[in-house]
Coordinates of C-alpha atoms and ligand atoms in Angstrom, one line a residue:
X94 CA -53.2 18.0 258.5
X95 CA -52.4 16.7 261.9
X96 CA -48.8 16.3 263.1
X97 CA -49.4 12.5 263.4
X98 CA -50.7 12.3 259.8
X99 CA -47.7 14.3 258.6
X100 CA -45.3 12.0 260.4
X101 CA -47.1 8.9 259.1
X102 CA -46.8 10.2 255.5
X103 CA -43.0 10.6 256.0
X104 CA -42.8 7.3 257.8
X105 CA -44.5 5.4 254.9
X106 CA -41.8 6.6 252.5
X107 CA -39.1 5.2 254.7
X108 CA -40.5 2.1 256.5
X109 CA -42.9 -0.6 255.3
X110 CA -46.4 0.5 256.2
X111 CA -44.8 3.4 258.1
X112 CA -44.2 1.3 261.2
X113 CA -41.7 -0.9 263.0
X114 CA -44.3 -3.6 263.7
X115 CA -47.4 -4.3 261.5
X116 CA -50.4 -4.0 263.8
X117 CA -49.4 -0.4 264.7
X118 CA -50.3 0.7 261.2
X119 CA -54.1 0.5 262.1
X120 CA -54.9 -1.5 258.9
X121 CA -57.5 -3.6 260.7
X122 CA -59.4 -0.6 262.1
X123 CA -58.8 2.1 259.5
X124 CA -57.6 5.7 260.0
X125 CA -54.1 6.7 260.7
X126 CA -52.1 5.7 263.8
X127 CA -51.2 8.4 266.2
X128 CA -47.6 9.1 266.9
X129 CA -46.7 9.2 270.6
X130 CA -44.6 12.0 272.1
X131 CA -44.9 11.1 275.7
X132 CA -46.4 8.6 278.1
X133 CA -47.0 8.6 281.9
X134 CA -49.2 6.5 284.1
X135 CA -52.1 5.0 282.1
X136 CA -52.0 7.8 279.5
X137 CA -50.3 8.3 276.1
X138 CA -50.0 11.8 274.6
X139 CA -49.8 12.1 270.8
X140 CA -48.0 14.5 268.6
X141 CA -51.1 16.7 268.4
X142 CA -51.4 17.0 272.2
X143 CA -54.4 14.6 272.5
X144 CA -54.2 12.1 275.3
X145 CA -55.6 8.6 275.6
X146 CA -56.2 6.1 278.4
X147 CA -54.0 3.3 277.2
X148 CA -55.1 -0.4 277.2
X149 CA -52.3 -1.6 275.0
X150 CA -49.6 -0.8 277.6
X151 CA -46.8 -1.5 275.1
X152 CA -48.5 -4.8 274.1
X153 CA -48.2 -6.1 277.6
X154 CA -44.9 -5.2 279.3
X155 CA -46.1 -2.1 281.2
X156 CA -48.0 -3.8 284.1
X157 CA -47.1 -0.7 286.2
X158 CA -48.1 1.8 283.5
X159 CA -45.8 4.2 281.7
X160 CA -42.8 5.8 283.3
X161 CA -43.4 4.3 286.7
X162 CA -41.2 6.2 289.2
X163 CA -39.5 3.1 290.6
X164 CA -38.6 1.8 287.1
X165 CA -37.5 5.2 286.0
X166 CA -35.2 5.5 288.9
X167 CA -33.8 2.0 288.2
X168 CA -33.2 2.8 284.6
X169 CA -31.6 6.1 285.3
X170 CA -29.3 4.6 287.9
X171 CA -28.3 1.7 285.7
X172 CA -27.7 4.0 282.7
X173 CA -25.4 6.2 284.8
X174 CA -23.2 3.2 285.4
X175 CA -23.0 2.5 281.6
X176 CA -25.6 0.8 279.4
X177 CA -23.9 -2.2 277.9
X178 CA -21.0 -4.2 279.2
X179 CA -20.6 -7.3 277.0
X180 CA -19.7 -9.0 280.3
X181 CA -21.8 -10.4 283.0
X182 CA -23.4 -8.1 285.5
X183 CA -25.2 -8.4 288.9
X184 CA -28.5 -7.4 287.4
X185 CA -28.8 -10.6 285.5
X186 CA -28.2 -12.7 288.6
X187 CA -30.8 -10.7 290.6
X188 CA -33.4 -10.9 287.8
X189 CA -32.8 -14.6 287.4
X190 CA -33.2 -15.1 291.1
X191 CA -36.6 -13.4 291.0
X192 CA -37.8 -15.3 287.9
X193 CA -36.8 -18.7 289.3
X194 CA -38.3 -17.9 292.7
X195 CA -41.6 -16.9 291.2
X196 CA -41.8 -19.7 288.6
X197 CA -40.4 -22.8 290.3
X198 CA -40.6 -24.8 287.1
X199 CA -37.7 -22.5 285.9
X200 CA -34.7 -23.9 287.6
X201 CA -32.3 -22.2 285.2
X202 CA -32.9 -19.3 282.8
X203 CA -31.2 -17.7 279.8
X204 CA -31.8 -14.0 279.0
X205 CA -32.3 -12.9 275.4
X206 CA -33.6 -9.7 273.8
X207 CA -37.1 -10.5 272.6
X208 CA -39.9 -13.0 273.0
X209 CA -39.2 -14.2 269.5
X210 CA -35.7 -15.2 270.4
X211 CA -36.9 -16.9 273.5
X212 CA -39.4 -19.2 271.7
X213 CA -36.9 -20.0 268.9
X214 CA -34.3 -21.1 271.5
X215 CA -36.7 -23.0 273.6
X216 CA -37.8 -25.1 270.6
X217 CA -34.1 -25.6 269.7
X218 CA -33.5 -27.0 273.2
X219 CA -36.6 -29.2 273.0
X220 CA -35.5 -30.6 269.6
X221 CA -32.0 -31.3 271.0
X222 CA -33.3 -32.9 274.1
X223 CA -35.8 -35.2 272.4
X224 CA -33.8 -35.7 269.1
X225 CA -37.1 -35.0 267.3
X226 CA -38.1 -32.2 264.9
X227 CA -41.9 -31.8 264.9
X228 CA -43.5 -29.0 266.9
X229 CA -47.2 -28.9 267.7
X230 CA -48.8 -25.4 268.0
X231 CA -52.3 -24.1 268.1
X232 CA -54.2 -22.0 265.5
X233 CA -54.2 -18.4 266.4
X234 CA -51.3 -18.6 268.9
X235 CA -48.4 -16.3 268.2
X236 CA -44.9 -17.3 269.3
X237 CA -42.9 -14.5 267.6
X238 CA -41.9 -14.3 264.0
X239 CA -39.4 -17.1 263.6
X240 CA -40.0 -19.2 260.5
X241 CA -41.5 -22.3 262.1
X242 CA -44.0 -20.3 264.1
X243 CA -45.6 -18.4 261.2
X244 CA -48.0 -21.2 260.5
X245 CA -51.6 -20.3 261.3
X246 CA -50.2 -17.6 263.6
X247 CA -52.1 -15.0 265.6
X248 CA -51.3 -11.4 266.3
X249 CA -50.4 -9.3 263.2
X250 CA -50.6 -12.4 260.9
X251 CA -54.2 -12.8 262.0
X252 CA -54.9 -9.1 262.0
X253 CA -53.8 -8.7 258.4
X254 CA -55.6 -11.9 257.4
X255 CA -52.3 -13.2 255.9
X256 CA -52.0 -16.8 254.9
X257 CA -48.8 -18.4 256.2
X258 CA -46.0 -16.0 255.4
X259 CA -44.1 -16.2 252.1
X260 CA -40.4 -16.6 252.8
X261 CA -40.9 -19.5 255.1
X262 CA -39.4 -22.6 253.4
X263 CA -41.9 -25.4 253.0
X264 CA -39.5 -27.8 254.6
X265 CA -39.6 -25.7 257.8
X266 CA -43.3 -25.1 257.8
X267 CA -43.8 -28.9 257.5
X268 CA -42.2 -29.3 260.9
X269 CA -45.0 -27.4 262.5
X270 CA -48.4 -29.1 263.0
X271 CA -51.3 -26.9 264.1
X272 CA -54.6 -27.9 265.8
X273 CA -57.4 -25.8 267.3
X274 CA -56.9 -24.4 270.8
X275 CA -58.9 -26.2 273.4
X276 CA -59.3 -29.2 271.2
X277 CA -57.7 -32.0 273.3
X278 CA -59.0 -34.7 271.0
X279 CA -57.2 -33.1 268.0
X280 CA -53.9 -33.1 270.0
X281 CA -54.5 -36.7 271.0
X282 CA -55.0 -37.6 267.4
X283 CA -51.7 -36.0 266.3
X284 CA -49.9 -37.9 269.1
X285 CA -51.5 -41.1 267.9
X286 CA -50.4 -40.6 264.4
X287 CA -47.0 -38.9 264.8
X288 CA -46.2 -39.1 268.5
X289 CA -42.7 -40.5 267.9
X290 CA -41.8 -37.3 265.9
X291 CA -43.1 -34.7 268.3
X292 CA -40.3 -32.7 270.1
X293 CA -42.6 -30.2 271.8
X294 CA -46.1 -28.9 272.2
X295 CA -45.9 -25.1 272.5
X296 CA -48.9 -23.1 273.7
X297 CA -50.0 -19.7 274.9
X298 CA -51.6 -21.0 278.1
X299 CA -54.2 -18.1 277.9
X300 CA -54.3 -17.0 274.3
X301 CA -53.7 -13.3 273.9
X302 CA -52.8 -13.1 270.2
X303 CA -56.1 -14.2 268.7
X304 CA -57.9 -11.9 271.1
X305 CA -58.2 -13.2 274.6
X306 CA -59.2 -16.9 274.8
X307 CA -59.2 -18.8 278.1
X308 CA -58.4 -22.5 278.2
X309 CA -61.2 -24.9 279.1
X310 CA -60.8 -26.6 282.5
X311 CA -58.4 -29.5 282.2
X312 CA -57.1 -28.6 278.7
X313 CA -53.5 -28.0 279.9
X314 CA -53.5 -31.0 282.2
X315 CA -54.4 -33.1 279.2
X316 CA -51.5 -31.5 277.2
X317 CA -49.2 -32.3 280.2
X318 CA -50.2 -36.0 280.2
X319 CA -50.1 -36.4 276.4
X320 CA -46.6 -34.9 276.4
X321 CA -45.5 -37.2 279.2
X322 CA -46.9 -40.3 277.6
X323 CA -45.5 -39.3 274.2
X324 CA -42.0 -38.3 275.3
X325 CA -42.5 -34.7 274.1
X326 CA -41.8 -31.5 276.1
X327 CA -44.5 -29.0 277.0
X328 CA -43.5 -25.4 276.4
X329 CA -45.6 -22.7 277.9
X330 CA -45.1 -19.5 276.0
X331 CA -45.6 -17.1 278.8
X332 CA -44.2 -14.1 277.0
X333 CA -47.6 -12.4 277.5
X334 CA -49.0 -14.3 280.5
X335 CA -45.8 -14.5 282.6
X336 CA -46.2 -12.3 285.7
X337 CA -49.4 -10.9 284.1
X338 CA -52.2 -13.4 285.0
X339 CA -50.8 -14.3 288.4
X340 CA -47.6 -13.7 290.5
X341 CA -46.3 -17.0 289.2
X342 CA -47.8 -16.7 285.7
X343 CA -50.3 -18.9 283.9
X344 CA -48.6 -22.1 285.1
X345 CA -49.3 -21.1 288.7
X346 CA -52.9 -20.0 287.9
X347 CA -53.6 -23.3 286.0
X348 CA -51.5 -25.6 288.3
X349 CA -49.7 -27.2 285.4
X350 CA -45.9 -27.4 285.3
X351 CA -44.3 -27.1 281.8
X352 CA -40.8 -28.4 281.0
X353 CA -39.8 -25.1 279.4
X354 CA -41.2 -21.6 279.7
X355 CA -40.6 -18.6 277.5
X356 CA -40.8 -15.1 278.9
X357 CA -40.6 -11.5 277.6
X358 CA -42.7 -8.4 278.0
X359 CA -43.1 -7.8 281.7
X360 CA -39.7 -9.2 282.6
X361 CA -38.2 -6.3 280.7
X362 CA -40.6 -3.7 282.1
X363 CA -40.7 -2.1 278.7
X364 CA -37.1 -2.7 277.7
X365 CA -36.1 -5.3 275.1
X366 CA -35.9 -8.5 277.2
X367 CA -36.9 -12.1 276.7
X368 CA -35.9 -15.3 278.5
X369 CA -36.3 -19.0 278.3
X370 CA -35.9 -21.5 281.1
X371 CA -37.0 -24.7 282.7
X372 CA -35.7 -27.9 284.2
X373 CA -31.9 -27.6 284.9
X374 CA -31.2 -30.8 283.0
X375 CA -32.7 -29.2 279.9
X376 CA -31.1 -25.8 280.3
X377 CA -27.7 -27.4 280.8
X378 CA -27.9 -28.4 277.1
X379 CA -27.4 -24.7 276.3
X380 CA -23.9 -23.4 275.4
X381 CA -21.5 -23.1 277.0
X382 CA -22.6 -25.9 279.3
X383 CA -24.0 -27.9 276.4
X384 CA -23.9 -28.1 272.6
X385 CA -27.1 -26.1 271.9
X386 CA -25.9 -22.8 270.6
X387 CA -27.6 -19.5 271.4
X388 CA -26.1 -16.1 272.0
X389 CA -26.8 -12.4 272.1
X390 CA -24.7 -9.2 271.9
X391 CA -27.1 -7.2 274.1
X392 CA -28.5 -10.1 276.1
X393 CA -28.6 -9.5 279.8
X394 CA -28.3 -5.7 279.1
X395 CA -27.8 -3.9 282.5
X396 CA -30.4 -1.2 281.9
X397 CA -33.0 -3.8 280.7
X398 CA -32.3 -6.0 283.7
X399 CA -32.7 -3.1 286.0
X400 CA -36.1 -2.2 284.4
X401 CA -37.3 -5.8 284.6
X402 CA -36.2 -6.2 288.2
X403 CA -37.8 -3.0 289.4
X404 CA -41.0 -3.9 287.7
X405 CA -41.2 -7.4 289.2
X406 CA -40.4 -6.1 292.7
X407 CA -43.2 -3.6 292.5
X408 CA -45.6 -6.4 291.6
X409 CA -44.7 -8.1 294.9
X410 CA -46.5 -5.5 297.0
X411 CA -49.3 -7.0 299.0
X412 CA -52.6 -7.1 297.1
X413 CA -51.0 -6.0 293.8
X414 CA -52.5 -8.7 291.6
X415 CA -55.8 -8.8 293.4
X416 CA -56.4 -5.0 292.9
X417 CA -55.4 -5.3 289.3
X418 CA -57.7 -8.2 288.6
X419 CA -60.6 -6.5 290.4
X420 CA -60.3 -3.4 288.2
X421 CA -60.0 -5.5 285.1
X422 CA -63.1 -7.5 286.0
X423 CA -65.0 -4.2 286.4
X424 CA -63.9 -3.0 283.0
X425 CA -64.9 -6.2 281.3
X426 CA -68.3 -6.2 283.1
X427 CA -68.8 -2.6 282.1
X428 CA -68.2 -3.5 278.4
X429 CA -70.6 -6.4 278.8
X430 CA -73.3 -4.2 280.3
X431 CA -72.8 -1.6 277.5
X432 CA -73.1 -4.2 274.8
X433 CA -76.3 -5.6 276.3
X434 CA -77.7 -2.1 276.6
X435 CA -77.0 -1.5 272.9
X436 CA -78.2 -5.0 271.8
X437 CA -74.8 -6.1 270.7
X438 CA -73.7 -9.7 271.3
X439 CA -70.4 -9.8 273.1
X440 CA -68.2 -12.5 274.6
X441 CA -65.8 -10.9 277.0
X442 CA -63.3 -12.3 279.6
X443 CA -60.1 -11.8 281.5
X444 CA -57.4 -13.6 283.5
X445 CA -55.7 -11.3 285.9
X446 CA -55.2 -8.0 284.1
X447 CA -55.3 -9.5 280.6
X448 CA -58.6 -9.2 278.9
X449 CA -60.6 -9.2 275.7
X450 CA -64.0 -8.8 274.1
X451 CA -65.3 -10.3 270.9
X452 CA -68.5 -9.0 269.2
X453 CA -70.1 -12.4 268.9
X454 CA -72.5 -14.4 271.0
X455 CA -69.8 -16.9 271.5
X456 CA -68.6 -19.2 272.9
X457 CA -65.1 -18.3 271.8
X458 CA -62.9 -21.3 272.5
X459 CA -60.5 -21.1 269.5
X460 CA -59.4 -19.0 266.6
X461 CA -62.2 -20.1 264.2
X462 CA -64.8 -19.0 266.7
X463 CA -62.8 -15.7 267.4
X464 CA -63.0 -15.0 263.6
X465 CA -66.9 -15.1 263.8
X466 CA -66.8 -11.8 265.7
X467 CA -68.1 -8.7 263.9
X468 CA -64.9 -7.1 262.5
X469 CA -66.6 -4.1 261.1
X470 CA -68.2 -3.2 264.4
X471 CA -64.9 -3.6 266.2
X472 CA -63.2 -1.2 263.7
X473 CA -66.0 1.4 264.2
X474 CA -65.9 0.9 268.0
X475 CA -62.1 1.3 268.0
X476 CA -62.2 4.6 266.0
X477 CA -65.1 6.0 268.2
X478 CA -63.2 5.0 271.4
X479 CA -60.0 6.7 270.1
X480 CA -62.0 9.9 269.4
X481 CA -63.2 9.7 273.0
X482 CA -59.7 9.3 274.4
X483 CA -59.5 5.6 274.9
X484 CA -56.8 3.6 273.1
X485 CA -57.7 -0.1 272.5
X486 CA -55.4 -2.4 270.6
X487 CA -56.1 -1.7 266.9
X488 CA -57.1 -5.3 266.2
X489 CA -59.8 -7.7 267.4
X490 CA -57.0 -10.3 267.6
X491 CA -55.1 -8.8 270.4
X492 CA -55.6 -8.9 274.1
X493 CA -56.0 -5.7 276.2
X494 CA -54.2 -4.9 279.4
X495 CA -54.9 -3.0 282.6
X496 CA -52.0 -1.6 284.6
X497 CA -51.6 -0.6 288.2
X498 CA -51.6 3.0 287.0
X499 CA -55.3 2.7 285.9
X500 CA -57.3 4.0 288.8
X501 CA -61.0 3.2 289.5
X502 CA -61.7 6.7 288.1
X503 CA -59.9 5.8 284.9
X504 CA -61.9 2.6 284.6
X505 CA -65.1 4.5 285.1
X506 CA -64.1 7.1 282.5
X507 CA -63.3 4.3 280.1
X508 CA -66.5 2.4 280.6
X509 CA -68.5 5.6 279.9
X510 CA -66.5 6.4 276.8
X511 CA -66.7 2.8 275.5
X512 CA -70.4 2.8 276.1
X513 CA -70.8 6.0 274.0
X514 CA -68.4 4.6 271.4
X515 CA -70.5 1.5 271.1
X516 CA -73.7 3.6 270.7
X517 CA -72.0 5.5 267.9
X518 CA -70.6 2.3 266.3
X519 CA -73.5 -0.1 266.4
X520 CA -75.5 -0.8 263.2
X521 CA -78.9 0.8 263.3
Ligands
PLP119 C1 -45.3 -10.9 272.2 C2 -45.2 -12.3 272.1 C3 -44.1 -13.0 271.5 C4 -43.0 -12.3 270.8 O1 -42.3 -11.4 271.6 P1 -41.5 -10.3 270.9 O2 -40.7 -9.6 272.0 O3 -42.5 -9.4 270.2 O4 -40.5 -10.9 269.9 C5 -44.1 -14.4 271.6 N1 -45.1 -15.1 272.2 C6 -46.1 -14.5 272.8 C7 -47.2 -15.3 273.5 C8 -46.2 -13.1 272.7 O5 -47.3 -12.5 273.3

């Protein structure tokens, strides 16, 4: 028995599914998850000494790859000065300055400890500002695990094929209206019927939690104008896309200015950080300036702030995003070529270094179309890739990521292995 399998057996006795977050259990792809003992650059090493080129990258935060020297130095330096103060520190100010500079729609920001907290608080602010309760979200979008968001949610909820989660009071679920992503007419229809009740439209500007789905041209501009006309706020959930798809996030790439933005993942550089921010007039509603309550024991943690700051500053090197996008485009094209060679229909795409591939002829514009992809083929491909030393997200409903630690040689290696994995996985 492998060391990972042994650890997993012990874990299953102690933790639901043996994991701390559901998709890690490999339920959608079969087999047992590997347990990681160390990580450096673009590679993970498991408890049995096998190494993998990693396209999960901690589910998005590690845009520089694992244990990047600049981040390691920042974390070490911060930890030596003590790792939690329960009082303000300079790191918060410095990270806030970078976030606000790079995303001008964020005039003021509040740090929290996860993306889930960020979206919960942003919606609370939107409800307080508009004195309305209804939230419009899109099928397959994931905004963390707070009650009101577990309605037709993506990520693990989609991976496990769960209906909306038990434990969410109906009264709360009824405050969330869902429509298909990329369906402007459906949004318009909800505004026509219930516009006076809508506090906010929340959206993953590029969907990453139903697999990777790009918005159609003009979709977000339409959301912007419907929100303006209806007196609702537009919230971009950029927990995944923020500082990933462009130096200024999806809002810069798409040229649409949201009222509120939620962040996480990259801004913590792999440490537990989230943030929400937006127009100053809205953020001044937050306690202690305003009445909207939100707090956190470990919020603004000095080690986490240092990791996030070091990560963001590294991404400001000239050509950083261009090089990353070029490599990602090559990977995605390589997967497309391999699929064509093996006669497998595929719809693949990317934005910056966020990417995805569905085994379907497409188009994939929304969650329903994403679910048409061949799940069995994906599972076999995933297992075959893992055997060949490539770690893809263990679910077809998750985006992949390329980091600056992935070299051209790593991408070449990956394309060759994924090609061979597809040959092994395809139905004959
Ligand atoms: C990951 C993610 C979240 C949740 O963040 P956590 O830190 O896991 O709570 C929310 N929204 C989006 C778009 C995400 O990708």
